CSV table of C-alpha atoms and ligand atoms in Angstrom, one decimal:
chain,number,residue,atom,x,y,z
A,1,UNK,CA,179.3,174.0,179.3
A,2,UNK,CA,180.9,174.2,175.6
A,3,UNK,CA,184.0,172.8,176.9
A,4,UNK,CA,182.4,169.5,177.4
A,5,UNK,CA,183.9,166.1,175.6
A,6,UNK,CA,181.2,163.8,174.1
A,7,UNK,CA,181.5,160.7,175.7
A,8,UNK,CA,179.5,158.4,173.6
A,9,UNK,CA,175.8,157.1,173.9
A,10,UNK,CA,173.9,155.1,176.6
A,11,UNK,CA,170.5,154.2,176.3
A,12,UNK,CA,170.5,156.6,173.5
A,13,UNK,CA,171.6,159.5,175.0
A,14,UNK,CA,174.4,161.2,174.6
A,15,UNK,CA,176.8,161.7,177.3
A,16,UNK,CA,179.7,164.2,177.9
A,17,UNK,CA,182.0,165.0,180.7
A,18,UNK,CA,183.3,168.3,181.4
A,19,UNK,CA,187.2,169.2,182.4
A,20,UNK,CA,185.7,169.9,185.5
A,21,UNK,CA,185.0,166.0,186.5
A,22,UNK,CA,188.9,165.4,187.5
A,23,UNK,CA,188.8,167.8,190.2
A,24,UNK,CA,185.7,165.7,191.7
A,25,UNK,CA,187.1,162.5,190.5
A,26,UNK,CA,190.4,163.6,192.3
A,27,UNK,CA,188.7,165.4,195.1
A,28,UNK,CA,186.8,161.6,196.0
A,29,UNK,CA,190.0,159.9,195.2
A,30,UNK,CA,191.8,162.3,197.4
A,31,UNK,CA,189.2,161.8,200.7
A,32,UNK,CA,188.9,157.8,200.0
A,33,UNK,CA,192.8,157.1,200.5
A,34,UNK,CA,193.1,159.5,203.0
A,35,UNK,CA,190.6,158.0,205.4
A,36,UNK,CA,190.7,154.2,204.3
A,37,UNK,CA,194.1,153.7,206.7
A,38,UNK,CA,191.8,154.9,209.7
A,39,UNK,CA,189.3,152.2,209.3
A,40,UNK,CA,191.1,149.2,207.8
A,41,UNK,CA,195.2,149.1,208.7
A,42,UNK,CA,198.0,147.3,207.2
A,43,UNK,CA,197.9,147.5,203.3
A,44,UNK,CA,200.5,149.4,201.1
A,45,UNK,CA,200.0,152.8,200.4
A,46,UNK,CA,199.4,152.4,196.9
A,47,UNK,CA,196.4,149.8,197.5
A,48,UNK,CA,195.0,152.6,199.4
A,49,UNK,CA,195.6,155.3,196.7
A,50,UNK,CA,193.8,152.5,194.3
A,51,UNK,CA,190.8,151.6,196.1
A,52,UNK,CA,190.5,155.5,196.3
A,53,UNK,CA,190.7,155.9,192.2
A,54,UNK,CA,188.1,152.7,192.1
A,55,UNK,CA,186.0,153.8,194.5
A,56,UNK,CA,186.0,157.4,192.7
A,57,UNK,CA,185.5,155.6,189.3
A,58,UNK,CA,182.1,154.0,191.0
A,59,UNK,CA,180.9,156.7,192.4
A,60,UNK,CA,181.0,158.9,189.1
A,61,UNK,CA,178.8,156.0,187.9
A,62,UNK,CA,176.7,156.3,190.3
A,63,UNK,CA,176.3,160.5,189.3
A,64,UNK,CA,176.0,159.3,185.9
A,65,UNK,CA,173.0,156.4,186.7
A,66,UNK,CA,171.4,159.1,188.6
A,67,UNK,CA,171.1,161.5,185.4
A,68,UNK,CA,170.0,158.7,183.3
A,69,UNK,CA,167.6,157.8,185.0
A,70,UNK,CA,165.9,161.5,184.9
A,71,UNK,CA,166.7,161.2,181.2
A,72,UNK,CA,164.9,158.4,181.1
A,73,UNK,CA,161.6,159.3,182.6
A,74,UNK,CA,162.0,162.5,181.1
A,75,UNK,CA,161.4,160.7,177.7
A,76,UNK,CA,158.8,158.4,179.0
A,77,UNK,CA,156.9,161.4,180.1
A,78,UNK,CA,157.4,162.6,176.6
A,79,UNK,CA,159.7,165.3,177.2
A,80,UNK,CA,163.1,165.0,174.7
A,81,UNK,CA,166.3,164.8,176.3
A,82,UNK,CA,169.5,166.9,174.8
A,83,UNK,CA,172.1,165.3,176.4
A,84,UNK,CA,173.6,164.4,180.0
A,85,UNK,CA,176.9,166.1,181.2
A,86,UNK,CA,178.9,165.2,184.0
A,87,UNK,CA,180.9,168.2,185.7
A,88,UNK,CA,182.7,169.9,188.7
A,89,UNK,CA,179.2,169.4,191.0
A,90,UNK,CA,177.6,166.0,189.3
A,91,UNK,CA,175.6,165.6,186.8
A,92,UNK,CA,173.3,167.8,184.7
A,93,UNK,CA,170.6,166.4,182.1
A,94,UNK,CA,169.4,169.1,180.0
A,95,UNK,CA,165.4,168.8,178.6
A,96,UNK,CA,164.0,170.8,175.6
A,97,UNK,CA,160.7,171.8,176.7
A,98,UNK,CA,158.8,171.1,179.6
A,99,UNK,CA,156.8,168.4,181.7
A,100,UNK,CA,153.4,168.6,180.9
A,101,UNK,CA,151.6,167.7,184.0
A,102,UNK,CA,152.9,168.4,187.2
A,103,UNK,CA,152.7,164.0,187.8
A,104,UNK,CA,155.2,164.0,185.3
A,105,UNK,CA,157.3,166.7,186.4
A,106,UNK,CA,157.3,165.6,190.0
A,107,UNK,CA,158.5,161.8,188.4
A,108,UNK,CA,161.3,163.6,186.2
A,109,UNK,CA,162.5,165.1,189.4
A,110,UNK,CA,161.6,162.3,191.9
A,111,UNK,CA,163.7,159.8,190.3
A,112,UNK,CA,167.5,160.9,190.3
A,113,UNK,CA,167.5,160.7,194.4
A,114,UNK,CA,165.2,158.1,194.4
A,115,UNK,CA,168.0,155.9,192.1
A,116,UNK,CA,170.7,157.7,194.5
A,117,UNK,CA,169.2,156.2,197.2
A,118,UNK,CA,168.5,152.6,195.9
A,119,UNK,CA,172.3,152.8,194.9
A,120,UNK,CA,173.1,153.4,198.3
A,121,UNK,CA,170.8,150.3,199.6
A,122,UNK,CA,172.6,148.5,197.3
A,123,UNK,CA,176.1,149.1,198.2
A,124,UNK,CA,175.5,148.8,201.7
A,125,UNK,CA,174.4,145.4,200.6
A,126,UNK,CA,177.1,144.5,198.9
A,127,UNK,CA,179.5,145.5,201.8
A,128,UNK,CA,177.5,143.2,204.3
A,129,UNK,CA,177.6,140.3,201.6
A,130,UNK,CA,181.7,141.1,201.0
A,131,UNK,CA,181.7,141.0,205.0
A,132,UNK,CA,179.8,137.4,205.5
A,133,UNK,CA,182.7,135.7,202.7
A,134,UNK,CA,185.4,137.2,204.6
A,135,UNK,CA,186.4,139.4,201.0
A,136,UNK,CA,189.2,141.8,201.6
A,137,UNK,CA,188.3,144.6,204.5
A,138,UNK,CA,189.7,147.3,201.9
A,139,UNK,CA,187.2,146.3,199.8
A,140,UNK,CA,184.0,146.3,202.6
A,141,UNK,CA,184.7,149.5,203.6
A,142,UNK,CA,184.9,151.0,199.6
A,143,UNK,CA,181.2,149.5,199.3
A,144,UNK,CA,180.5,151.2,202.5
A,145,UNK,CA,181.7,154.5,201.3
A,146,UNK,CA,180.2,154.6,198.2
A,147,UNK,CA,176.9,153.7,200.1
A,148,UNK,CA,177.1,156.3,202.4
A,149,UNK,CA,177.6,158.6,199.6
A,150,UNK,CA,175.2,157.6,197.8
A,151,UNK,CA,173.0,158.2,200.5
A,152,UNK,CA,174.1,161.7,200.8
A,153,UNK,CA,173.7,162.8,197.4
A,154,UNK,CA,170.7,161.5,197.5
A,155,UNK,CA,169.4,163.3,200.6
A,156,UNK,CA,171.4,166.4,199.4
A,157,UNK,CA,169.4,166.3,195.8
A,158,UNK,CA,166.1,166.2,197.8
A,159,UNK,CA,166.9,169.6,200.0
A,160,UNK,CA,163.6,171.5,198.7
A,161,UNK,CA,164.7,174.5,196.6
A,162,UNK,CA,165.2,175.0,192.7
A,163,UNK,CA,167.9,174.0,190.9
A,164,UNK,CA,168.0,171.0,193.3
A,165,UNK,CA,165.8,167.9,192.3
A,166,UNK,CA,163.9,168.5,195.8
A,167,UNK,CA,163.0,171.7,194.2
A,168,UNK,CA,161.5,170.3,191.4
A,169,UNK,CA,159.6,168.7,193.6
A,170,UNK,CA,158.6,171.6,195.6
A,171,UNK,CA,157.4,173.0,191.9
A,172,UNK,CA,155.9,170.0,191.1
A,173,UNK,CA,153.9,170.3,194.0
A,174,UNK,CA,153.0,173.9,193.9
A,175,UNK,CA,152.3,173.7,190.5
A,176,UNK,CA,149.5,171.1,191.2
A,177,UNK,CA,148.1,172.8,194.0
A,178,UNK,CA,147.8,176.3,191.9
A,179,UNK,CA,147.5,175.2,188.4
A,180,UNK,CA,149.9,177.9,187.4
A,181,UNK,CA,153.6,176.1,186.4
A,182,UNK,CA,155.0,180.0,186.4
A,183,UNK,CA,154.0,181.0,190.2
A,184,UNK,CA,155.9,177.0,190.5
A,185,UNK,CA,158.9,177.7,189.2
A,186,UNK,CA,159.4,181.4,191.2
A,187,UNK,CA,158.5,179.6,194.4
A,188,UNK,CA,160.3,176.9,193.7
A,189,UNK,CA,163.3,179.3,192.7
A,190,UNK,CA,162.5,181.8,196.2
A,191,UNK,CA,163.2,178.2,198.1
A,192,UNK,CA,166.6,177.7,196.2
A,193,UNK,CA,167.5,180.7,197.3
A,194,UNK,CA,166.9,180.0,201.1
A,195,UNK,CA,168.2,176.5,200.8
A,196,UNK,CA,171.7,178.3,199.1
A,197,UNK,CA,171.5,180.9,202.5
A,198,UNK,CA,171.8,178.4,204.5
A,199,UNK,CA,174.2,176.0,203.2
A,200,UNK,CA,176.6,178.8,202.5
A,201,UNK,CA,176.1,179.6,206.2
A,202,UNK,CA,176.8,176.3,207.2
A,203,UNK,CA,179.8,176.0,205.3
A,204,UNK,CA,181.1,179.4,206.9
A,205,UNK,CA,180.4,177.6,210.3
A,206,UNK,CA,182.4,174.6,209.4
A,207,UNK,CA,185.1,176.6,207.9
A,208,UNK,CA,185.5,178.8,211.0
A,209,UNK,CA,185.4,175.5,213.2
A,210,UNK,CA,188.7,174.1,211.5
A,211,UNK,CA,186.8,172.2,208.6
A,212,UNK,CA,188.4,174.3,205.9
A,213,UNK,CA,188.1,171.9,202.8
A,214,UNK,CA,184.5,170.9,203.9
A,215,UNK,CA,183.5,174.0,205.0
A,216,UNK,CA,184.9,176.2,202.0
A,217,UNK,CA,183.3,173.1,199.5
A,218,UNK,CA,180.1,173.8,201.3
A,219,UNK,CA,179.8,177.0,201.0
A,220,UNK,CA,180.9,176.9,196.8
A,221,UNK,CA,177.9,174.9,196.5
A,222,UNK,CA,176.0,177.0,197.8
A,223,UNK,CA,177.0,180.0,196.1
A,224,UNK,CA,176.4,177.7,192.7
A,225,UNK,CA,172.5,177.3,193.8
A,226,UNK,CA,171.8,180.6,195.0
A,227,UNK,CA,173.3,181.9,191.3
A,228,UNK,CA,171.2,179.1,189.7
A,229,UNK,CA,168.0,179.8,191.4
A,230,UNK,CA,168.3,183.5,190.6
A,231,UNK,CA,169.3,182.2,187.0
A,232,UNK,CA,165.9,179.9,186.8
A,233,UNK,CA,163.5,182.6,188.2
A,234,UNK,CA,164.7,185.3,185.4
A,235,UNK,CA,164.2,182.9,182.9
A,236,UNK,CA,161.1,182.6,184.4
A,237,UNK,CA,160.2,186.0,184.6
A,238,UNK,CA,160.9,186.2,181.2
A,239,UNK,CA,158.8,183.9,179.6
A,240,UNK,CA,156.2,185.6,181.4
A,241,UNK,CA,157.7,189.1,180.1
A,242,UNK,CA,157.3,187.7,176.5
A,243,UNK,CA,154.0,186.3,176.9
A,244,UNK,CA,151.7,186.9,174.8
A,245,UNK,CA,154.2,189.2,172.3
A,246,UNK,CA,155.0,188.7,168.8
A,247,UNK,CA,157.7,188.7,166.6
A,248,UNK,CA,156.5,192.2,165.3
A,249,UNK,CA,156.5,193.8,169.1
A,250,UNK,CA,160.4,193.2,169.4
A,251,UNK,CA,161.9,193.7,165.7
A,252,UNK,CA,163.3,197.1,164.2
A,253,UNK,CA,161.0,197.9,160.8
A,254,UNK,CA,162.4,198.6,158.2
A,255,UNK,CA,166.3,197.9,158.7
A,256,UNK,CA,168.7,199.6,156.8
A,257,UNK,CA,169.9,197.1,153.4
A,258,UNK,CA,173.4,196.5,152.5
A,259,UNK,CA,174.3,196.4,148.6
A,260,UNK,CA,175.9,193.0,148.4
A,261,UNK,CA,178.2,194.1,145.5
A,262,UNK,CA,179.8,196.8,146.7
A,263,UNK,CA,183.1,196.5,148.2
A,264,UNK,CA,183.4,196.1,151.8
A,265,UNK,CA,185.6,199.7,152.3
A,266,UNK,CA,182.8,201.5,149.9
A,267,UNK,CA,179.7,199.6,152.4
A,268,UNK,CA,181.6,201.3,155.5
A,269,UNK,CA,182.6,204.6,154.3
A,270,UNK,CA,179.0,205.0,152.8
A,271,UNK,CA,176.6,203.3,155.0
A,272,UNK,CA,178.1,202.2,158.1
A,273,UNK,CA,180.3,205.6,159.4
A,274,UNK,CA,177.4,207.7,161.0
A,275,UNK,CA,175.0,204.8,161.1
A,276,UNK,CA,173.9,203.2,164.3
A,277,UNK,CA,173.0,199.7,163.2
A,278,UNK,CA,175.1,196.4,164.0
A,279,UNK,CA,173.8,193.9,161.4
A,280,UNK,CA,172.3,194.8,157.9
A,281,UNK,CA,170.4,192.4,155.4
A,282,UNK,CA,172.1,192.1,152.0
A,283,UNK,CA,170.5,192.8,148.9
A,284,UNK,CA,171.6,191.0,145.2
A,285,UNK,CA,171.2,193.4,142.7
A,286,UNK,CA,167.3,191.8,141.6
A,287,UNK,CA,166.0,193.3,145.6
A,288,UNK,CA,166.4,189.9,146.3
A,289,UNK,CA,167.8,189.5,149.9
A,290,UNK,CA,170.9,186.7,150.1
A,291,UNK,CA,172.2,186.8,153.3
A,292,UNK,CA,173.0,189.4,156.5
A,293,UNK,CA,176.6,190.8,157.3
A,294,UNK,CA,177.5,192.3,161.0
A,295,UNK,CA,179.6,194.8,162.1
A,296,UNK,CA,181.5,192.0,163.5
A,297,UNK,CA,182.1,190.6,160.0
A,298,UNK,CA,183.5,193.9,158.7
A,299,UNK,CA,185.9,193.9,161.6
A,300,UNK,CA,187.6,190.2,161.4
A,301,UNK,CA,187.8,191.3,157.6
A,302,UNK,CA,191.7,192.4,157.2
A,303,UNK,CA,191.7,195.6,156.6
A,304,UNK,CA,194.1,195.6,153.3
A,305,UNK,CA,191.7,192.9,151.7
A,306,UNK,CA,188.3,195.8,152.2
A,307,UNK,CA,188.4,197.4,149.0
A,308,UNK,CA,189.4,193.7,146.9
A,309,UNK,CA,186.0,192.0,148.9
A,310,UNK,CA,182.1,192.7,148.2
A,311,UNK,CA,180.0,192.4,151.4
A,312,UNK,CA,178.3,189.3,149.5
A,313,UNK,CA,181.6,187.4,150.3
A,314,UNK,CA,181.8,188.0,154.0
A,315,UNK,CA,178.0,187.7,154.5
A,316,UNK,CA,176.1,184.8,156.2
A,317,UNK,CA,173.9,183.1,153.6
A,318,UNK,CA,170.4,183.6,154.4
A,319,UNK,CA,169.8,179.4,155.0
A,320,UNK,CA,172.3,179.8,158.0
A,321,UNK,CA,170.5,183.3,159.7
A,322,UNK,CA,167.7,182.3,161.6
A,323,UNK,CA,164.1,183.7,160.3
A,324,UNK,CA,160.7,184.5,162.0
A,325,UNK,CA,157.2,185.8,160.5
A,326,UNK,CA,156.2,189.2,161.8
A,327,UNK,CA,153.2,187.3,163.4
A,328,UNK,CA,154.8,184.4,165.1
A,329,UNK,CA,155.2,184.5,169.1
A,330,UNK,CA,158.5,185.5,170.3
A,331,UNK,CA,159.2,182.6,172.7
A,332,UNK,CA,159.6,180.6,169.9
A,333,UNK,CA,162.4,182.7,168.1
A,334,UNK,CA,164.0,183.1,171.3
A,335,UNK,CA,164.2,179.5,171.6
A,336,UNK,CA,165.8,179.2,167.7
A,337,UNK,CA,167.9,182.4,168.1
A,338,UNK,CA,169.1,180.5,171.7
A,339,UNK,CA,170.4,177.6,169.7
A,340,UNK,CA,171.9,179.3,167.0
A,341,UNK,CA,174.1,180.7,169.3
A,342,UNK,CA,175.5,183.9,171.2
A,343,UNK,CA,174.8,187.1,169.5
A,344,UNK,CA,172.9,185.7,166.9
A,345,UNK,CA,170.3,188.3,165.0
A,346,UNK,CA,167.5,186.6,162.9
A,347,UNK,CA,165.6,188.3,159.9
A,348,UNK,CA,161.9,188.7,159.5
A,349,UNK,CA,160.4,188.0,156.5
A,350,UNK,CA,157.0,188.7,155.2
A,351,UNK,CA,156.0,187.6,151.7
A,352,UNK,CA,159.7,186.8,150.9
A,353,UNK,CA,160.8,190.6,151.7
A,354,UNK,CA,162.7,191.3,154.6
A,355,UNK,CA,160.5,193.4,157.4
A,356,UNK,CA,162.6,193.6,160.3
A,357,UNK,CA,165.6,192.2,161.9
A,358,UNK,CA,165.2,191.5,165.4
A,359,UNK,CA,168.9,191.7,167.7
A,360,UNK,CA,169.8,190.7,171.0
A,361,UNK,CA,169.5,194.1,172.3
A,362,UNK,CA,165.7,194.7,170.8
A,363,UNK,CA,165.3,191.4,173.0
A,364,UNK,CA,167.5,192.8,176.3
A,365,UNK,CA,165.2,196.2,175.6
A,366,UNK,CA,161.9,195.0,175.5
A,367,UNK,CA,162.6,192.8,178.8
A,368,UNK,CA,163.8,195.9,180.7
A,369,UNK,CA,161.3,197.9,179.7
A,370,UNK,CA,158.6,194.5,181.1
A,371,UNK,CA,160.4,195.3,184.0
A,372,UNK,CA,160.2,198.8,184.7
A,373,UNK,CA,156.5,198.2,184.5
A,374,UNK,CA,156.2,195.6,187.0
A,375,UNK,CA,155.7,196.8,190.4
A,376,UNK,CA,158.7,196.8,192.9
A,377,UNK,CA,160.7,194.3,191.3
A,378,UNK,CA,163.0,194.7,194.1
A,379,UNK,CA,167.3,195.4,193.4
A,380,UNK,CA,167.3,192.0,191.4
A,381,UNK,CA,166.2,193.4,188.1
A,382,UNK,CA,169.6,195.3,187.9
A,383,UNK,CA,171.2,191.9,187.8
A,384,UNK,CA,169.4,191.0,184.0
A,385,UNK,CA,172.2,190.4,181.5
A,386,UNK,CA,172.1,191.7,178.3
A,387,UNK,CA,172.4,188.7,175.8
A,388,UNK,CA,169.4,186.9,174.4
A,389,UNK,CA,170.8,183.8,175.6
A,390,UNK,CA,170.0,184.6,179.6
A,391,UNK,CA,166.5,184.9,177.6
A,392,UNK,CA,166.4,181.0,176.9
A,393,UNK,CA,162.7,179.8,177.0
A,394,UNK,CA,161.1,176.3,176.9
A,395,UNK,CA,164.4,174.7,178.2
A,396,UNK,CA,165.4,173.6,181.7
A,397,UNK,CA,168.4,171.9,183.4
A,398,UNK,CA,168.0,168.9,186.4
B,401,ZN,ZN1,169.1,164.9,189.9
């Protein structure tokens, strides 16, 4: 979710909303005014169109109270909080790293419903109170919708399979009855999976009884957590793949070194035409390495300004390509190379020479070849992309 606008921050945390929240804040907008004349008759039809639009406003505050309040435990609990996003299907709060005990992972997960559902008590509350001094029915039933809503998002978010908060709890649980947080997170993930099944069932149901909105909204949903459990369990599967392995295990020895001085048209003609390499370390003229240059740097290069440039002046410096020591565990590049960004390659460096260079098809290798050597992984392990960043360890989304 790149496309997301910061916000600002609450409570310390900063909060962004994706172009995708109008179509929610519409679709909410959209249901309230259409239904409000039904239940409470004779206002205008712009009051109606407006308690809708408030009533919306509310209940994206409700969303974002419910991902602040997982941010908040999280951080309790110890765990760092990037940031909280608001988009097309709620709310997302993204973690570096993990819970460390499966207590603290069950709380983390526990209390976004668990502030849903208070919300809803609260609204109902509110509605009854607005009802006893005779305030404006328009406004008694908006307090009952958003109370009813609240209540089922609430209940929704506790449906027991991953990426669903109920499925956190599921891992939570699981997690503390095995002791193993990996066996968790795939049974968690296998449960997400059933829980998408059915929903998109449901929805097909509703959809072929004359509820097309609901039903086809229903059934989208679904589809998004049956691609997001699949999503969670390669991760998954991957940090498992790249237990235990080191930087070493993954790089290419001994890459090929670009002369920094030479001109970018004398680099290609001599070193790049008949080579099979995509990224090369650059050498000053002392051995000395300064930086890395890609094939993809020698393309957006014009090609009338190739034999006027030196591949020093197109190369990234070597403070802005990630680095890793031959001996360090791979997760932990993974995690750096994640956050540097797609189709980033880092360097390795052992007593200040460069070693290896490790890309994000060493990484999409090495996981394929984990996988051939599992048994029967099953049709699934054709679906593994080939970037490092479906390879994102230590993180997770709620
Ligand atoms: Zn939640």
């Amino acid at each position: 979710m790149s496309e997301a606008i910061p916000l600002g921050r609450i409570a310390g945390f900063g909060v962004k909303v994706h172009w995708s929240v109008i179509v929610i804040l519409w679709l909410f907008t959209w249901s309230l005014a259409s239904t409000l004349p039904g239940t409470v008759k004779g206002y205008s039809h712009a009051a109606y169109w407006l308690a809708g639009a408030c009533g919306a406003v509310v209940l994206l505050a409700s969303l974002l109270a419910h991902e602040l309040a997982h941010a908040v435990v999280a951080r309790r609990m110890g765990v760092s909080v990037r940031d909280v996003t608001l988009w097309l299907f709620g709310g997302v709060t993204s973690l570096e790293g993990e819970a460390k005990t499966p207590k603290a992972a069950f709380r983390i997960a526990f209390v976004g419903p668990a502030t849903s559902l208070v919300l809803s008590a609260g609204f109902a509350g509110l509605a009854i109170a607005l009802g006893a001094v005779h305030a404006a029915a328009i406004a008694v039933s908006v307090a009952w919708w958003l109370a009813t809503i609240n209540l089922l998002l609430g209940l929704f978010n506790l449906l027991p399979g991953a990426p669903l908060d109920g499925g956190r709890v599921v891992r939570a649980y699981l997690w503390h009855r095995y002791g193993d947080s990996v066996r968790a997170s795939v049974g968690a993930a296998h449960a997400g999976r059933v829980v998408a099944i059915i929903l998109i069932t449901l929805g097909l149901a509703e959809f072929l009884a004359g509820g097309l909105i609901g039903g086809v909204w229903l059934a989208f949903i679904g589809w998004f957590i049956f691609t997001a459990a699949r999503e969670e369990e390669m991760q998954v599967t991957t940090r498992q793949a790249l237990a235990g392995l080191r930087v070493v295990d993954a790089m290419t020895a001994n890459p090929h070194t670009a002369p920094g001085w030479l001109t970018v048209e004398d680099f290609i003609q001599r070193y790049v035409l008949g080579d099979r390499h995509s990224a090369y370390p650059v050498a000053d003229r002392d051995g000395s390495t300064m930086g890395l240059v890609t094939l993809r740097q020698l393309r957006e290069l014009a090609p009338d300004r190739r034999t006027t440039t030196s591949v020093r002046e197109i190369a990234l410096p070597l403070d802005s390509v990630p680095t890793a020591a031959p001996r360090e565990p791979l997760s932990a590049l993974i995690d750096r190379l994640s956050s540097a960004g797609h189709g980033s390659r880092a360097l390795v460096i052992d007593g200040g020479q460069v070693v290896g260079i490790v890309t994000p098809s060493d990484l999409a290798r090495l996981i394929d070849v984990y996988r051939l050597a599992q048994p029967g992984p099953g049709p699934g392990s054709a679906a593994l992309r080939h970037d490092a960043n479906s390879a994102t360890v230590g993180s997770s989304k709620i």
